[in-house]
Amino acid sequence: MNKTDYELIINSLQKHVNDCHIHLDSITSTDSLLKMTGEELIKLMEFAKTEVFSMTKILMVDLYHIIGP
């Protein structure tokens, strides 16, 4: 793998990590979730569903190129 492709993958992963921090850092307990509005919970669920799909793709496809044969 060349350095440019590696950096693209790492930058993409960092963007996802940063997005997770933005959306999830304020959730520290069950009480944090209970204090959220319905709209906030819906947005959080939508983010989580999208993020699971994206991270699965990254880990199954892109990361394979780093550690694969």
Short mmCIF file of N, CA, C and O in Angstrom, two decimals:
data_model
loop_
_atom_site.label_atom_id
_atom_site.label_comp_id
_atom_site.label_asym_id
_atom_site.label_seq_id
_atom_site.Cartn_x
_atom_site.Cartn_y
_atom_site.Cartn_z
N MET A 1 0.86 -1.16 0.00
CA MET A 1 0.00 0.00 0.00
C MET A 1 0.90 1.23 0.00
O MET A 1 1.88 1.29 0.73
N ASN A 2 0.51 2.19 -0.81
CA ASN A 2 1.32 3.41 -0.85
C ASN A 2 0.90 4.38 0.25
O ASN A 2 -0.16 4.26 0.85
N LYS A 3 1.77 5.34 0.50
CA LYS A 3 1.58 6.27 1.61
C LYS A 3 0.30 7.10 1.44
O LYS A 3 -0.41 7.36 2.41
N THR A 4 -0.02 7.50 0.23
CA THR A 4 -1.21 8.33 -0.02
C THR A 4 -2.48 7.58 0.34
O THR A 4 -3.37 8.13 1.01
N ASP A 5 -2.59 6.33 -0.09
CA ASP A 5 -3.78 5.53 0.24
C ASP A 5 -3.89 5.31 1.74
O ASP A 5 -4.98 5.39 2.31
N TYR A 6 -2.76 5.03 2.36
CA TYR A 6 -2.74 4.83 3.81
C TYR A 6 -3.23 6.08 4.54
O TYR A 6 -4.06 6.00 5.44
N GLU A 7 -2.74 7.23 4.14
CA GLU A 7 -3.14 8.49 4.77
C GLU A 7 -4.62 8.78 4.56
O GLU A 7 -5.29 9.30 5.45
N LEU A 8 -5.15 8.44 3.39
CA LEU A 8 -6.59 8.62 3.14
C LEU A 8 -7.42 7.78 4.09
O LEU A 8 -8.43 8.24 4.65
N ILE A 9 -7.01 6.55 4.29
CA ILE A 9 -7.73 5.65 5.20
C ILE A 9 -7.64 6.17 6.63
O ILE A 9 -8.65 6.24 7.34
N ILE A 10 -6.46 6.55 7.06
CA ILE A 10 -6.27 7.06 8.42
C ILE A 10 -7.07 8.34 8.64
O ILE A 10 -7.72 8.51 9.67
N ASN A 11 -7.07 9.24 7.68
CA ASN A 11 -7.84 10.48 7.79
C ASN A 11 -9.33 10.20 7.85
O ASN A 11 -10.07 10.85 8.60
N SER A 12 -9.79 9.23 7.08
CA SER A 12 -11.20 8.86 7.12
C SER A 12 -11.58 8.29 8.48
O SER A 12 -12.61 8.65 9.06
N LEU A 13 -10.73 7.43 9.00
CA LEU A 13 -10.97 6.87 10.34
C LEU A 13 -11.00 7.97 11.39
O LEU A 13 -11.87 7.98 12.27
N GLN A 14 -10.09 8.92 11.30
CA GLN A 14 -10.04 10.01 12.27
C GLN A 14 -11.29 10.86 12.21
O GLN A 14 -11.82 11.29 13.23
N LYS A 15 -11.82 11.08 11.00
CA LYS A 15 -13.05 11.84 10.85
C LYS A 15 -14.21 11.12 11.55
O LYS A 15 -15.00 11.74 12.26
N HIS A 16 -14.28 9.82 11.40
CA HIS A 16 -15.33 9.04 12.05
C HIS A 16 -15.18 9.07 13.57
O HIS A 16 -16.17 9.18 14.29
N VAL A 17 -13.96 8.97 14.04
CA VAL A 17 -13.71 9.04 15.48
C VAL A 17 -14.15 10.40 16.01
O VAL A 17 -14.82 10.49 17.05
N ASN A 18 -13.80 11.46 15.30
CA ASN A 18 -14.19 12.80 15.72
C ASN A 18 -15.72 12.96 15.74
O ASN A 18 -16.27 13.56 16.67
N ASP A 19 -16.38 12.43 14.71
CA ASP A 19 -17.85 12.48 14.67
C ASP A 19 -18.47 11.73 15.85
O ASP A 19 -19.45 12.18 16.44
N CYS A 20 -17.88 10.60 16.20
CA CYS A 20 -18.38 9.84 17.35
C CYS A 20 -18.19 10.64 18.64
O CYS A 20 -19.09 10.65 19.49
N HIS A 21 -17.08 11.32 18.77
CA HIS A 21 -16.87 12.16 19.95
C HIS A 21 -17.95 13.24 20.03
O HIS A 21 -18.51 13.48 21.10
N ILE A 22 -18.23 13.87 18.91
CA ILE A 22 -19.23 14.94 18.88
C ILE A 22 -20.59 14.42 19.32
O ILE A 22 -21.29 15.06 20.10
N HIS A 23 -20.98 13.26 18.82
CA HIS A 23 -22.32 12.73 19.09
C HIS A 23 -22.44 11.95 20.40
O HIS A 23 -23.53 11.85 20.96
N LEU A 24 -21.34 11.37 20.87
CA LEU A 24 -21.45 10.43 21.98
C LEU A 24 -20.78 10.86 23.28
O LEU A 24 -21.10 10.29 24.34
N ASP A 25 -19.91 11.83 23.26
CA ASP A 25 -19.18 12.20 24.47
C ASP A 25 -20.09 12.70 25.59
O ASP A 25 -19.77 12.54 26.77
N SER A 26 -21.21 13.29 25.24
CA SER A 26 -22.11 13.82 26.28
C SER A 26 -22.92 12.72 26.96
O SER A 26 -23.56 12.97 27.98
N ILE A 27 -22.88 11.53 26.41
CA ILE A 27 -23.63 10.42 26.99
C ILE A 27 -22.70 9.67 27.94
O ILE A 27 -21.80 8.95 27.54
N THR A 28 -22.93 9.90 29.23
CA THR A 28 -22.05 9.30 30.24
C THR A 28 -22.78 8.30 31.12
O THR A 28 -22.14 7.58 31.88
N SER A 29 -24.10 8.28 31.03
CA SER A 29 -24.88 7.36 31.86
C SER A 29 -26.28 7.22 31.27
O SER A 29 -26.63 7.91 30.31
N THR A 30 -27.06 6.34 31.86
CA THR A 30 -28.45 6.20 31.44
C THR A 30 -29.20 7.50 31.65
O THR A 30 -30.05 7.88 30.82
N ASP A 31 -28.86 8.23 32.69
CA ASP A 31 -29.51 9.52 32.95
C ASP A 31 -29.28 10.50 31.81
O ASP A 31 -30.16 11.30 31.49
N SER A 32 -28.11 10.46 31.20
CA SER A 32 -27.83 11.33 30.05
C SER A 32 -28.83 11.08 28.93
O SER A 32 -29.32 12.01 28.30
N LEU A 33 -29.12 9.82 28.70
CA LEU A 33 -30.09 9.46 27.65
C LEU A 33 -31.50 9.87 28.05
O LEU A 33 -32.27 10.35 27.22
N LEU A 34 -31.84 9.69 29.31
CA LEU A 34 -33.18 10.03 29.77
C LEU A 34 -33.47 11.52 29.68
O LEU A 34 -34.63 11.92 29.52
N LYS A 35 -32.43 12.34 29.75
CA LYS A 35 -32.60 13.79 29.69
C LYS A 35 -32.68 14.32 28.27
O LYS A 35 -32.98 15.49 28.06
N MET A 36 -32.42 13.47 27.27
CA MET A 36 -32.47 13.90 25.88
C MET A 36 -33.92 14.00 25.41
O MET A 36 -34.78 13.26 25.86
N THR A 37 -34.15 14.92 24.48
CA THR A 37 -35.48 15.04 23.89
C THR A 37 -35.68 13.92 22.89
O THR A 37 -34.71 13.27 22.45
N GLY A 38 -36.91 13.71 22.50
CA GLY A 38 -37.20 12.70 21.48
C GLY A 38 -36.47 12.99 20.19
O GLY A 38 -35.92 12.08 19.55
N GLU A 39 -36.43 14.25 19.80
CA GLU A 39 -35.74 14.64 18.57
C GLU A 39 -34.24 14.34 18.65
O GLU A 39 -33.64 13.82 17.70
N GLU A 40 -33.64 14.63 19.81
CA GLU A 40 -32.21 14.34 20.00
C GLU A 40 -31.95 12.84 19.94
O GLU A 40 -30.95 12.40 19.35
N LEU A 41 -32.83 12.05 20.53
CA LEU A 41 -32.67 10.60 20.50
C LEU A 41 -32.79 10.05 19.08
O LEU A 41 -32.04 9.16 18.68
N ILE A 42 -33.74 10.57 18.33
CA ILE A 42 -33.91 10.13 16.94
C ILE A 42 -32.66 10.45 16.13
O ILE A 42 -32.17 9.61 15.37
N LYS A 43 -32.13 11.67 16.28
CA LYS A 43 -30.91 12.06 15.56
C LYS A 43 -29.74 11.17 15.97
O LYS A 43 -28.94 10.77 15.13
N LEU A 44 -29.65 10.86 17.26
CA LEU A 44 -28.58 9.99 17.74
C LEU A 44 -28.71 8.59 17.14
O LEU A 44 -27.72 8.00 16.71
N MET A 45 -29.91 8.07 17.10
CA MET A 45 -30.13 6.73 16.51
C MET A 45 -29.79 6.74 15.02
O MET A 45 -29.17 5.78 14.52
N GLU A 46 -30.16 7.78 14.30
CA GLU A 46 -29.83 7.86 12.88
C GLU A 46 -28.32 7.92 12.67
O GLU A 46 -27.78 7.26 11.79
N PHE A 47 -27.64 8.73 13.49
CA PHE A 47 -26.19 8.80 13.41
C PHE A 47 -25.57 7.42 13.67
O PHE A 47 -24.69 6.97 12.93
N ALA A 48 -26.04 6.76 14.72
CA ALA A 48 -25.48 5.46 15.10
C ALA A 48 -25.67 4.43 13.99
O ALA A 48 -24.74 3.67 13.68
N LYS A 49 -26.85 4.39 13.40
CA LYS A 49 -27.10 3.43 12.31
C LYS A 49 -26.18 3.69 11.13
O LYS A 49 -25.60 2.75 10.56
N THR A 50 -26.03 4.94 10.76
CA THR A 50 -25.15 5.31 9.65
C THR A 50 -23.70 4.98 9.98
O THR A 50 -22.96 4.45 9.15
N GLU A 51 -23.31 5.30 11.20
CA GLU A 51 -21.91 5.11 11.60
C GLU A 51 -21.55 3.62 11.66
O GLU A 51 -20.45 3.23 11.26
N VAL A 52 -22.44 2.80 12.15
CA VAL A 52 -22.17 1.35 12.19
C VAL A 52 -21.93 0.83 10.78
O VAL A 52 -20.98 0.08 10.53
N PHE A 53 -22.76 1.25 9.84
CA PHE A 53 -22.60 0.81 8.45
C PHE A 53 -21.25 1.29 7.90
O PHE A 53 -20.50 0.51 7.30
N SER A 54 -20.93 2.57 8.11
CA SER A 54 -19.68 3.14 7.59
C SER A 54 -18.46 2.48 8.21
O SER A 54 -17.50 2.13 7.52
N MET A 55 -18.47 2.33 9.52
CA MET A 55 -17.31 1.75 10.20
C MET A 55 -17.13 0.27 9.83
O MET A 55 -16.00 -0.20 9.71
N THR A 56 -18.21 -0.44 9.65
CA THR A 56 -18.11 -1.84 9.23
C THR A 56 -17.44 -1.92 7.87
O THR A 56 -16.55 -2.74 7.65
N LYS A 57 -17.84 -1.04 6.95
CA LYS A 57 -17.23 -1.02 5.62
C LYS A 57 -15.74 -0.70 5.74
O LYS A 57 -14.90 -1.36 5.12
N ILE A 58 -15.42 0.30 6.52
CA ILE A 58 -14.01 0.69 6.68
C ILE A 58 -13.21 -0.47 7.24
O ILE A 58 -12.14 -0.80 6.72
N LEU A 59 -13.72 -1.10 8.27
CA LEU A 59 -12.96 -2.18 8.91
C LEU A 59 -12.89 -3.43 8.04
O LEU A 59 -11.88 -4.14 8.07
N MET A 60 -13.93 -3.70 7.27
CA MET A 60 -13.92 -4.92 6.47
C MET A 60 -13.21 -4.75 5.13
O MET A 60 -12.67 -5.71 4.60
N VAL A 61 -13.20 -3.53 4.60
CA VAL A 61 -12.61 -3.33 3.27
C VAL A 61 -11.29 -2.59 3.37
O VAL A 61 -10.24 -3.11 3.01
N ASP A 62 -11.33 -1.37 3.87
CA ASP A 62 -10.13 -0.52 3.86
C ASP A 62 -9.04 -1.06 4.79
O ASP A 62 -7.88 -1.12 4.40
N LEU A 63 -9.42 -1.43 6.00
CA LEU A 63 -8.42 -1.92 6.95
C LEU A 63 -7.80 -3.24 6.45
O LEU A 63 -6.62 -3.49 6.68
N TYR A 64 -8.58 -4.03 5.74
CA TYR A 64 -8.04 -5.27 5.18
C TYR A 64 -6.86 -4.99 4.27
O TYR A 64 -5.89 -5.74 4.25
N HIS A 65 -6.91 -3.87 3.54
CA HIS A 65 -5.82 -3.53 2.65
C HIS A 65 -4.55 -3.18 3.42
O HIS A 65 -3.44 -3.32 2.89
N ILE A 66 -4.72 -2.70 4.65
CA ILE A 66 -3.54 -2.37 5.45
C ILE A 66 -2.91 -3.62 6.04
O ILE A 66 -1.70 -3.83 5.98
N ILE A 67 -3.76 -4.51 6.61
CA ILE A 67 -3.21 -5.68 7.30
C ILE A 67 -3.27 -6.95 6.47
O ILE A 67 -2.67 -7.95 6.83
N GLY A 68 -3.97 -6.89 5.34
CA GLY A 68 -4.14 -8.10 4.50
C GLY A 68 -2.89 -8.45 3.74
O GLY A 68 -1.84 -7.82 3.86
N PRO A 69 -3.01 -9.50 2.93
CA PRO A 69 -1.85 -10.03 2.19
C PRO A 69 -1.26 -9.08 1.20
O PRO A 69 -1.68 -8.24 0.64
#
